[in-house]
Short mmCIF file of C-alpha atoms and ligand atoms in Angstrom, two decimals:
data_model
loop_
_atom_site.label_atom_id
_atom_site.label_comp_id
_atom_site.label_asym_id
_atom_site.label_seq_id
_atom_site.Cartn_x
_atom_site.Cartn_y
_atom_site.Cartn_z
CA UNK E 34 157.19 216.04 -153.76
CA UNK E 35 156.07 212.45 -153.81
CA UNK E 36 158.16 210.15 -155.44
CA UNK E 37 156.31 207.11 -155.02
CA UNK E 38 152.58 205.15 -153.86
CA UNK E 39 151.66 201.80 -152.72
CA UNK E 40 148.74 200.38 -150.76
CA UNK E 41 148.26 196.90 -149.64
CA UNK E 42 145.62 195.49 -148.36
CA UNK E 43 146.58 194.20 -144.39
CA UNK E 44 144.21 193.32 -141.73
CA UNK E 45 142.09 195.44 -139.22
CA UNK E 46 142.29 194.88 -134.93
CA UNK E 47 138.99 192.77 -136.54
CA UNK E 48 141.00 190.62 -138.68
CA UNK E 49 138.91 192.65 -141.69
CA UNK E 50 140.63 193.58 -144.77
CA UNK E 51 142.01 197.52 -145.18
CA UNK E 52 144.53 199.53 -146.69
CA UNK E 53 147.75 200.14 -145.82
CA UNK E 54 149.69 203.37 -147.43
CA UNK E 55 153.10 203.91 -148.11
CA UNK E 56 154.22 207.36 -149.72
CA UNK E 57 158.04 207.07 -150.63
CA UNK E 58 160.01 211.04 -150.69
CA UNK E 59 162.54 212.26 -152.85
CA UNK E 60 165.35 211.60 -150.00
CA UNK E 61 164.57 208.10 -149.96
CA UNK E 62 162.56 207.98 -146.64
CA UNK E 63 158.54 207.33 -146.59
CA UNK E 64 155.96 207.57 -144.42
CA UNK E 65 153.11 205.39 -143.75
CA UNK E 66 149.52 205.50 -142.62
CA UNK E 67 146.65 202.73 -141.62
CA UNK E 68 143.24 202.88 -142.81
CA UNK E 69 140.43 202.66 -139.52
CA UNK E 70 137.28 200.94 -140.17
CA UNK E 71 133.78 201.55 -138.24
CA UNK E 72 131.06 199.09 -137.50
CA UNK E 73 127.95 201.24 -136.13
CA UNK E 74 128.55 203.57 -138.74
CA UNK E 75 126.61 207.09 -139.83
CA UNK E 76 124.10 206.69 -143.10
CA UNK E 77 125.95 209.64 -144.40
CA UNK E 78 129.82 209.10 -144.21
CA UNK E 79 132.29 208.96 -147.05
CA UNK E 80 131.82 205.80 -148.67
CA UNK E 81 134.43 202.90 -147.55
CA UNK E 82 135.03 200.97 -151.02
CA UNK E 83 134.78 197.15 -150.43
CA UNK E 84 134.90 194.42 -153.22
CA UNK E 85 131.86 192.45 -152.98
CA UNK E 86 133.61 189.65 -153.75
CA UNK E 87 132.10 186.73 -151.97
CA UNK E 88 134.94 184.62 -153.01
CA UNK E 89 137.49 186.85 -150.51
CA UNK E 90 137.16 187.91 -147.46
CA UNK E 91 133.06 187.63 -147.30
CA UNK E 92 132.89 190.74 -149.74
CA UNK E 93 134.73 192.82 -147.42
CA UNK E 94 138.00 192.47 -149.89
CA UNK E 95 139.77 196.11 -150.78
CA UNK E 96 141.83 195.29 -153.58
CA UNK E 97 139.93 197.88 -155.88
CA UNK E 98 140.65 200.82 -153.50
CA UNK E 99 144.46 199.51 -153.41
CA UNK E 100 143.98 199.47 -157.01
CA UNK E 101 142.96 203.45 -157.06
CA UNK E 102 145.49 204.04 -154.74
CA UNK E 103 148.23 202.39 -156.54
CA UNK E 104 147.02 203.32 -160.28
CA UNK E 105 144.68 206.65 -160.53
CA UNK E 106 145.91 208.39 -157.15
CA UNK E 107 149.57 207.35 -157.87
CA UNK E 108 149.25 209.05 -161.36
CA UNK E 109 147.56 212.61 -159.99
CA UNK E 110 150.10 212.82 -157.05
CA UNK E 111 153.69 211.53 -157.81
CA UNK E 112 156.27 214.28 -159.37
CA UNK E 113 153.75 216.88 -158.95
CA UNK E 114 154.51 220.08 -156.81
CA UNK E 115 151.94 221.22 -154.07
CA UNK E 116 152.28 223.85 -151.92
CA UNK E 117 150.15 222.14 -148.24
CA UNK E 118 148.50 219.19 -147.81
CA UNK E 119 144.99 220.83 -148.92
CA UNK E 120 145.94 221.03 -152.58
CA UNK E 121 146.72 217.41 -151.96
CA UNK E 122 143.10 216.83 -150.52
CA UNK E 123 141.51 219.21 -153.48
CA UNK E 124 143.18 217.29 -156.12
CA UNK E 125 141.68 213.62 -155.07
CA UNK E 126 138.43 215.11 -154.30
CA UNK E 127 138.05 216.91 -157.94
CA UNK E 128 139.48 213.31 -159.07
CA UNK E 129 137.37 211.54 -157.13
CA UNK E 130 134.00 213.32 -158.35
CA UNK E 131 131.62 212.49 -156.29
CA UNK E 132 130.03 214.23 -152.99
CA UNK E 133 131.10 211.00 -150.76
CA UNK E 134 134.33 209.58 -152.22
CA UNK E 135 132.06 206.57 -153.42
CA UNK E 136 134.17 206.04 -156.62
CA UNK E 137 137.60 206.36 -155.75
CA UNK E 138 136.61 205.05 -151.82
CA UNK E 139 137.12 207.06 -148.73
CA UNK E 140 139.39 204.82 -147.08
CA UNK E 141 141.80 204.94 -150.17
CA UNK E 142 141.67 209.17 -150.16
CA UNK E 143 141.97 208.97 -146.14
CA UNK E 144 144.75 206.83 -146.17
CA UNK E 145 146.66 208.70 -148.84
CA UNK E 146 145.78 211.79 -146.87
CA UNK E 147 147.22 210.87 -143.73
CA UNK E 148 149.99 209.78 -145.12
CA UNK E 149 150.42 213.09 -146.99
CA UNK E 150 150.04 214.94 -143.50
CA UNK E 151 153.26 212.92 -142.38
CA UNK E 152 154.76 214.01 -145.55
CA UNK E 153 154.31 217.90 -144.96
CA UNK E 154 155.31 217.55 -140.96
CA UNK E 155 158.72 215.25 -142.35
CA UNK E 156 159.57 218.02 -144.96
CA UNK E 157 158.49 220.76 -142.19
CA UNK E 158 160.67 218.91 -140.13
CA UNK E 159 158.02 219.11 -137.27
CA UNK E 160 156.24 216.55 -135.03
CA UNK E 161 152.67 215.44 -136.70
CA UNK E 162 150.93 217.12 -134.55
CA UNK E 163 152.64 220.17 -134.86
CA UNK E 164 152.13 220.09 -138.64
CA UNK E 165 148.37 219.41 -137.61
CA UNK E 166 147.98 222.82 -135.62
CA UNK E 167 145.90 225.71 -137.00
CA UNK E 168 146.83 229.06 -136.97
CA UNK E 169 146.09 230.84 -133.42
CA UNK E 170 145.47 227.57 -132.04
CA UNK E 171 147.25 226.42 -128.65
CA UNK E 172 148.05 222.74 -128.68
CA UNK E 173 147.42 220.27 -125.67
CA UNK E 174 147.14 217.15 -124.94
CA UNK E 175 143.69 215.17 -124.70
CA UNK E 176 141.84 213.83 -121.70
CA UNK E 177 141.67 210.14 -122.70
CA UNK E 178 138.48 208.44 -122.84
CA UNK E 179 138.94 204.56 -122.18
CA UNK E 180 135.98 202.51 -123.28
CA UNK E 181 135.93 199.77 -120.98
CA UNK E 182 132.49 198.23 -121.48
CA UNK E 183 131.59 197.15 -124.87
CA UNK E 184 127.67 196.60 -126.17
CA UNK E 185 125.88 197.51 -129.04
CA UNK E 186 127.16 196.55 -132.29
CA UNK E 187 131.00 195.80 -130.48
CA UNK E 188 130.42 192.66 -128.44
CA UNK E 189 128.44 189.67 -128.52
CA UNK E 190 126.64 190.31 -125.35
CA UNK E 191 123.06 191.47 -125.00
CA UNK E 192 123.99 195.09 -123.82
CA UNK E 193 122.54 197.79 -125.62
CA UNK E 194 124.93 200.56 -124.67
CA UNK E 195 127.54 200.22 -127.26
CA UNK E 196 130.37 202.32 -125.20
CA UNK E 197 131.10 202.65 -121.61
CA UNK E 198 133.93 205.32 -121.15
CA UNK E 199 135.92 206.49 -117.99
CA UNK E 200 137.65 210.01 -118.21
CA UNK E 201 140.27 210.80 -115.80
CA UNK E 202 139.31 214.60 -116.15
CA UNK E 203 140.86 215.29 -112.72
CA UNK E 204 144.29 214.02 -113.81
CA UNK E 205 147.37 216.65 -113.27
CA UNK E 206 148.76 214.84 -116.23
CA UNK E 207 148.82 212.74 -119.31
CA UNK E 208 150.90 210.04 -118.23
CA UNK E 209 148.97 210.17 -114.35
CA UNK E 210 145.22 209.48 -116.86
CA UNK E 211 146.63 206.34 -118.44
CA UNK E 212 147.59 205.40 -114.84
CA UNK E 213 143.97 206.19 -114.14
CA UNK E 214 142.32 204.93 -116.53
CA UNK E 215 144.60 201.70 -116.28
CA UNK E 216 144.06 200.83 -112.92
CA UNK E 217 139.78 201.02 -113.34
CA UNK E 218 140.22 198.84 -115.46
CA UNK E 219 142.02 196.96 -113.63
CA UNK E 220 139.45 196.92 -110.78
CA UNK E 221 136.55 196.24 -113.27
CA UNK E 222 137.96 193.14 -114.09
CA UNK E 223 138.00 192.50 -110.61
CA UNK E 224 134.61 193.69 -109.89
CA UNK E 225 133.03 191.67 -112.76
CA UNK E 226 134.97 188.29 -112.36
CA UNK E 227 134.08 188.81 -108.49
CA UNK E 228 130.55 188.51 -109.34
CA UNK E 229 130.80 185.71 -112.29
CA UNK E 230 130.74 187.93 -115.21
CA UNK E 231 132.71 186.83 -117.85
CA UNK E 232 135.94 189.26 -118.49
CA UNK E 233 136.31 188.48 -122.90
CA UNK E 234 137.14 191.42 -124.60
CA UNK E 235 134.31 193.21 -126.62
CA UNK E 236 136.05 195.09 -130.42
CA UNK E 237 137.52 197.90 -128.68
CA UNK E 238 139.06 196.26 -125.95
CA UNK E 239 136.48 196.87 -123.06
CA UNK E 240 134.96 193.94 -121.02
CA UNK E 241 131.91 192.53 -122.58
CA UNK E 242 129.64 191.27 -119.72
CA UNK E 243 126.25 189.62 -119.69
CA UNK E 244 124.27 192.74 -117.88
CA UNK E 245 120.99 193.91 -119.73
CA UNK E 246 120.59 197.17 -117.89
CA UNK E 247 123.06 200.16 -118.77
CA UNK E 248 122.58 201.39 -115.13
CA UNK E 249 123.79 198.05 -113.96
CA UNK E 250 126.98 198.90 -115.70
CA UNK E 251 127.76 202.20 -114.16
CA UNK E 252 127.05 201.37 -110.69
CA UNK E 253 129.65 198.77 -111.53
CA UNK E 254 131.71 201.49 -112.97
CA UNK E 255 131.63 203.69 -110.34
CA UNK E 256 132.49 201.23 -107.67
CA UNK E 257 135.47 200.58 -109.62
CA UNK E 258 136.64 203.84 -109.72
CA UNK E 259 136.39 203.68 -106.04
CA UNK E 260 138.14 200.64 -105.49
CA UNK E 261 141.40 202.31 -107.32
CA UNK E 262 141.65 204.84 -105.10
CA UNK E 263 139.97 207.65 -107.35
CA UNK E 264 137.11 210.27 -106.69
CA UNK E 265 133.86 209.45 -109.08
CA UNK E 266 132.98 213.05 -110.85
CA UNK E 267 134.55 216.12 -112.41
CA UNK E 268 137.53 216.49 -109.46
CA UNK E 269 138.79 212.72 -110.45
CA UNK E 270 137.68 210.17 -113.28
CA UNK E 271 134.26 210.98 -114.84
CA UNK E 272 132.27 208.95 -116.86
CA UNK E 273 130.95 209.12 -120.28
CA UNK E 274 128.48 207.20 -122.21
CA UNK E 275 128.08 206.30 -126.37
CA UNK E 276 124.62 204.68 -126.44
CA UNK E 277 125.31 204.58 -130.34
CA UNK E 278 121.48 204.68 -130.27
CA UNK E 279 120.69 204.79 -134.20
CA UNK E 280 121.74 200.62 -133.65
CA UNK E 281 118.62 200.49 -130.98
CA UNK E 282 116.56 202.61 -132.99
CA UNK E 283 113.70 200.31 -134.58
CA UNK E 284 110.21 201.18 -135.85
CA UNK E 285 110.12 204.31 -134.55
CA UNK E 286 110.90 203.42 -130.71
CA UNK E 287 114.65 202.82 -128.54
CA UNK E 288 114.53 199.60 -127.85
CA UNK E 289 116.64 199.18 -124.54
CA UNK E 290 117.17 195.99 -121.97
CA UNK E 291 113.50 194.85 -123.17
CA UNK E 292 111.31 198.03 -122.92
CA UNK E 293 110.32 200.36 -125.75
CA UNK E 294 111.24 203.71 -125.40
CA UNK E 295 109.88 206.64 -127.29
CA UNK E 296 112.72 209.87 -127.65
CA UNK E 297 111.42 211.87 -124.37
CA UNK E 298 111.35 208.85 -122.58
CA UNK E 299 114.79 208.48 -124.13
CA UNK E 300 115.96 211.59 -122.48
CA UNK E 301 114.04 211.00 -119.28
CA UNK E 302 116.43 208.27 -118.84
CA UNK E 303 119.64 210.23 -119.58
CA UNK E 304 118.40 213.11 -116.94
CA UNK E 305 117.55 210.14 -114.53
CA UNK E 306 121.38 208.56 -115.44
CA UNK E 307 123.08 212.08 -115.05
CA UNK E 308 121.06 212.43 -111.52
CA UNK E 309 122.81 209.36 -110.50
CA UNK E 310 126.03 208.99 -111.83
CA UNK E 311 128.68 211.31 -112.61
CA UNK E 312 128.12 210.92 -116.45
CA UNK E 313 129.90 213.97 -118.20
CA UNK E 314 129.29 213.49 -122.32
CA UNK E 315 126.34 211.25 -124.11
CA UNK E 316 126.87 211.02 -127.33
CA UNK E 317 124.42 208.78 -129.82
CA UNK E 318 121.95 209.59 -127.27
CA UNK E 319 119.15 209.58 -129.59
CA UNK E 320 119.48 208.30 -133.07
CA UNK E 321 120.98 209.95 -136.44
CA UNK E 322 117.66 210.65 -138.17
CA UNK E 323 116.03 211.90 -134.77
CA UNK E 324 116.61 215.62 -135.10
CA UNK E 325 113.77 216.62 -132.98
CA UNK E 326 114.58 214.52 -130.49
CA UNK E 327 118.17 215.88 -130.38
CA UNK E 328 117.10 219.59 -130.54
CA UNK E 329 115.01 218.43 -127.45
CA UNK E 330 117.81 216.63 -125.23
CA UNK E 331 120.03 219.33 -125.89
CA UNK E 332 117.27 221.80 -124.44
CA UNK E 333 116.78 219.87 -121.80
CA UNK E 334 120.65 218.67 -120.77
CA UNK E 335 122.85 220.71 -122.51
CA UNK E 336 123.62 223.03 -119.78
CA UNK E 337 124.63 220.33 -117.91
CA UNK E 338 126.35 218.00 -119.81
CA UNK E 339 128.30 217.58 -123.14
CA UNK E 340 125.77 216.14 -125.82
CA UNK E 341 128.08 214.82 -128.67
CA UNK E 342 127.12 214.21 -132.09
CA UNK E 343 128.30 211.12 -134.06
CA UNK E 344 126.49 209.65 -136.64
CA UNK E 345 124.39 212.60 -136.92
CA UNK E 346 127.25 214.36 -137.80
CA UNK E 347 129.75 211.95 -139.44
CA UNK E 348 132.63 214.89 -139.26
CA UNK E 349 130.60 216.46 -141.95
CA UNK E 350 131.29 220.59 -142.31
CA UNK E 351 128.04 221.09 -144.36
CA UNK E 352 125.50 218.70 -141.17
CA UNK E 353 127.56 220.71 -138.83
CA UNK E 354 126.90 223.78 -139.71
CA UNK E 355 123.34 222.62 -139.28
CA UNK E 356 123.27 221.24 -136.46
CA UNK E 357 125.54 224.34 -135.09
CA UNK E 358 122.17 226.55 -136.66
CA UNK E 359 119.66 223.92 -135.05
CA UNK E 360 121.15 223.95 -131.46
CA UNK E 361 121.52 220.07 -132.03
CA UNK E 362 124.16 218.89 -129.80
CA UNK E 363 126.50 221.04 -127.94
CA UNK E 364 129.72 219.11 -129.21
CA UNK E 365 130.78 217.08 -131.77
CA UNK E 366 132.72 213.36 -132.46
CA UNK E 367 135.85 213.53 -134.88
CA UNK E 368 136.55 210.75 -137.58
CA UNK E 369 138.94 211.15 -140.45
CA UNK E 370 137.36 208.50 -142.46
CA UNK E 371 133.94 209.66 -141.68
CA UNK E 372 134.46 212.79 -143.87
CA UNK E 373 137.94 211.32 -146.09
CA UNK E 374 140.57 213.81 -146.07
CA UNK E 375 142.38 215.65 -143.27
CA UNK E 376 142.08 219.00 -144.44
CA UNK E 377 137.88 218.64 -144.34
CA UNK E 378 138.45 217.09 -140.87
CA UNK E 379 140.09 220.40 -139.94
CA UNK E 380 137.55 222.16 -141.71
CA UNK E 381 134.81 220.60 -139.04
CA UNK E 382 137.10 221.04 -136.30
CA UNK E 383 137.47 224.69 -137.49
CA UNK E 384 133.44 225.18 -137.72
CA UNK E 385 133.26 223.73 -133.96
CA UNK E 386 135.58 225.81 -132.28
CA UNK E 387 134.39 229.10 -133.90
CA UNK E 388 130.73 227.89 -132.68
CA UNK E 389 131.83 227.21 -128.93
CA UNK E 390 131.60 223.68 -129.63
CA UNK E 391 133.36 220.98 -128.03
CA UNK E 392 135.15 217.84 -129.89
CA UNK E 393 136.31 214.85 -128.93
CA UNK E 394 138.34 213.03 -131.79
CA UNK E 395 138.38 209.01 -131.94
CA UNK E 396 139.04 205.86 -133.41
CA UNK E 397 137.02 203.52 -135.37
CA UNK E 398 136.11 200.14 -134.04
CA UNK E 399 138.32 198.50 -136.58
CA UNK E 400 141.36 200.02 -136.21
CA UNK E 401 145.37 199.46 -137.09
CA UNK E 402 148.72 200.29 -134.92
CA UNK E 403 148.54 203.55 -136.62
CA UNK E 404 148.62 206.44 -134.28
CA UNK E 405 147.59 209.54 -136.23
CA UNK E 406 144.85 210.62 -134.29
CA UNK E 407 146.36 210.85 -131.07
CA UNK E 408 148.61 213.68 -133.21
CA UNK E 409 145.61 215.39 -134.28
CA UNK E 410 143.71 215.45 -130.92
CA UNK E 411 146.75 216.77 -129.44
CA UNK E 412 147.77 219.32 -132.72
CA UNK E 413 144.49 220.82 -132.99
CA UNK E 414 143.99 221.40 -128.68
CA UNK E 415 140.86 220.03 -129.07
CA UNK E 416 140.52 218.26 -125.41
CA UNK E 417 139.45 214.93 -125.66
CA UNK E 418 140.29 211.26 -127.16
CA UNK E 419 138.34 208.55 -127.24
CA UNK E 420 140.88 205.62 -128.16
CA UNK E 421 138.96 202.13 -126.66
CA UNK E 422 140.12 201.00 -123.31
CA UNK E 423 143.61 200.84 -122.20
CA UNK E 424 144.15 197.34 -123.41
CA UNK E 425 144.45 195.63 -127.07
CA UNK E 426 147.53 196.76 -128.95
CA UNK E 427 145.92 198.70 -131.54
CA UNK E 428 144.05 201.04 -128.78
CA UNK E 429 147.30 201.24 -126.85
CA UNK E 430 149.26 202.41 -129.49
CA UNK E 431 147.21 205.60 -129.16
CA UNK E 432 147.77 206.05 -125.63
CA UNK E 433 151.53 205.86 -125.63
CA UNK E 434 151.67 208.07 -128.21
CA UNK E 435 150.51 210.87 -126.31
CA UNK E 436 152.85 209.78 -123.36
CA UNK E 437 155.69 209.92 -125.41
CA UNK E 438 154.38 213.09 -127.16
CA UNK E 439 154.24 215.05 -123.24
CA UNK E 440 157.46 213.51 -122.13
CA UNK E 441 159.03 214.76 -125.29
CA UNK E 442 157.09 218.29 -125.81
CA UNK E 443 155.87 219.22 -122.39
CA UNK E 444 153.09 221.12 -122.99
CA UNK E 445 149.50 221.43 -120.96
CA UNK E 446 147.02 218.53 -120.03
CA UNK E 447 143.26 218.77 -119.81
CA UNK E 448 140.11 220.24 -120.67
CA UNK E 449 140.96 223.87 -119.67
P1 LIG K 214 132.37 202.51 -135.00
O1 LIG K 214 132.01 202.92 -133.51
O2 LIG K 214 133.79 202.80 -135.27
O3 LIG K 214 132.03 201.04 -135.03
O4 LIG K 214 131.44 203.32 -135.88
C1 LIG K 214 132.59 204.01 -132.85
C2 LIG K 214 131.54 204.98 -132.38
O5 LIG K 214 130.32 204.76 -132.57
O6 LIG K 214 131.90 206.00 -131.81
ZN1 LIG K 215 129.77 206.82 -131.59
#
């Protein structure tokens, strides 16, 4: 039972408005969650409610979804008895009413939701993630994904790449891939102030450099990986790429580092990029409403590399299902406030793994110190995090959450 709900509105990693959650318990402890907040976002996620109130915050203001929070949700859920957390979920959707959480807002259900989660694992009196695993489902912990080169709609810089990842796939451990992934970056910072790049951050904590061409940046990438004493490919620290390309994705043609690109030149490219580097996962490749194209790059690449779907897919069950049916994608990007609730999150991570399909669960480029998601990628034994780069305190958070999840509950590392 929930005794009591509050939201406030707090500050993102972006110094944006969003919602902090507070559920208070009948034994006088509570439990807390932080709202995440995307910037290249999908046309079809779950509706983020925002004021548009010029005088505050630019519009971006979230008092009314503190104010649904704090009055409508507070009303449906305190003193009430449910059995899990997805009679919780059921309830604010069927209050909520519409198909994308427009009128009560997604973040205000998602942060009530993850809140709830920590709720049911406190009164369980199991870890998050524990309370997070499905039935027949082994948990493990995540290969990390650090971002550490930031285009595209996360920096200021003229890259059109928005994400850069390197993913210590090789590691014997999770504590021995934040190591990994540490020391890159590290050695990128070296490589890039070595040859007068600027080293700023870019939103999710990678370095934002001046370079126009993407392949530029993995040459780059895989030199550093070298320089730390790690193997570039599969055995050591791989690489992985989120083009985000529905934000290059103008009149019909990808427009990258100057040239027009049409979708099969598009995945020309990629096969060129995959010949070259050891580039593991694209996801974004090609852009949300580009089905064709994705049906086409999955043809052509998906026996060779993960092709993950992001804002095609926003963490929808319904668009995955399709895309499962379509052979779009072979794999597919995880966002609780893409979809709004935890238990439709599981849902789509439920539809994936009975499909064969990989996940990777991840943050959002505005995010808080909250760490529920490195919980879930490690509850649900899904594989793979993508958490920003091993820097900024709101990405970090992440990362020593799953170190202090293995050196508390020992259990298996990796991929496999
Ligand atoms: P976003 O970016 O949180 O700004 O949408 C993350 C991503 O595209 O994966
Ligand atoms: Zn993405």
């Amino acid at each position: 039972t929930i005794t009591g709900v509050r939201a406030v509105e707090v500050l993102d990693s972006r110094g944006r408005p969003t919602l902090a959650v507070t559920l208070s318990l009948p034994d006088g402890s509570s439990v807390h969650a932080g709202v995440p907040s995307g910037a290249s976002t999908g046309s079809r996620e779950a509706v983020e409610l925002r004021d548009g109130d010029p005088a505050r915050y630019a519009g971006k203001g979230v008092l009314r979804a503190a104010g649904n929070v704090n009055g409508e949700l507070a009303d449906l859920l305190c003193g009430r008895e449910f059995p899990d957390l997805a009679a919780v979920d059921r309830a604010m959707i069927e209050a909520d009413g519409t198909d994308t959480k427009a009128r009560l807002g997604a973040n205000a259900i998602v942060g009530v939701s993850m809140a709830a989660a920590r709720a049911f694992a406190a009164a369980a009196g199991v870890p998050l993630w524990r309370y997070l695993t499905p039935e027949g489902v082994t948990p493990r912990l995540p290969v990390p994904h650090f971002n550490v080169v930031n285009g595209g709609a996360h920096a200021p810089n003229r890259l059109d790449f928005q994400e850069f990842m390197i993913a210590p796939v090789g590691a014997p451990s999770l504590a021995e891939a934040v190591r990994a992934g540490a020391e890159v970056y590290a050695a990128l910072r070296r490589r890039l102030a070595d040859k007068g790049f600027a080293t700023g951050l870019g939103d999710e904590g990678g370095f934002a450099p001046e370079i126009d061409a993407p392949e530029d940046v993995l040459t780059a990438l895989v030199d550093a990986i070298t320089d730390a004493g790690y193997t570039p490919g599969r055995d050591g620290v791989a690489i992985a790429l989120d083009p985000a390309a529905s934000e290059f994705y103008r009149d019909g043609g990808y427009h990258v580092a100057g040239e027009r690109l049409s979708s099969d030149d598009m995945i020309a490219r990629y096969e060129a990029i995959i010949e070259r580097y050891p580039v593991w996962s694209i996801e974004d490749g090609l852009a949300e409403g580009d089905w064709d194209g994705w049906i086409r790059l999955t043809e052509r690449l998906g026996q060779r590399l993960q092709i993950v779907g992001d804002d095609l897919l926003v963490t929808n069950p319904a668009i995955v299902t399709e895309a499962i049916a379509r052979r779009a994608g072979n794999a597919a990007l995880i966002k609780v406030n893409q979809i709004g609730t935890i238990t439709e999150t599981l849902e789509t991570m439920r539809l994936c793994r009975d499909a064969g399909w990989a996940q990777m669960v991840s943050h959002r480029s505005g995010e808080t110190e909250d760490t529920f998601i490195a919980d879930l990628a490690t509850g649900t034994g899904c594989g793979q995090l993508k958490t920003g780069a091993p820097a900024r305190g709101e990405r970090v958070a992440k990362y020593n959450r799953l170190i202090e999840i293995e050196a508390g509950d020992r259990m298996a590392y990796g991929l496999r």
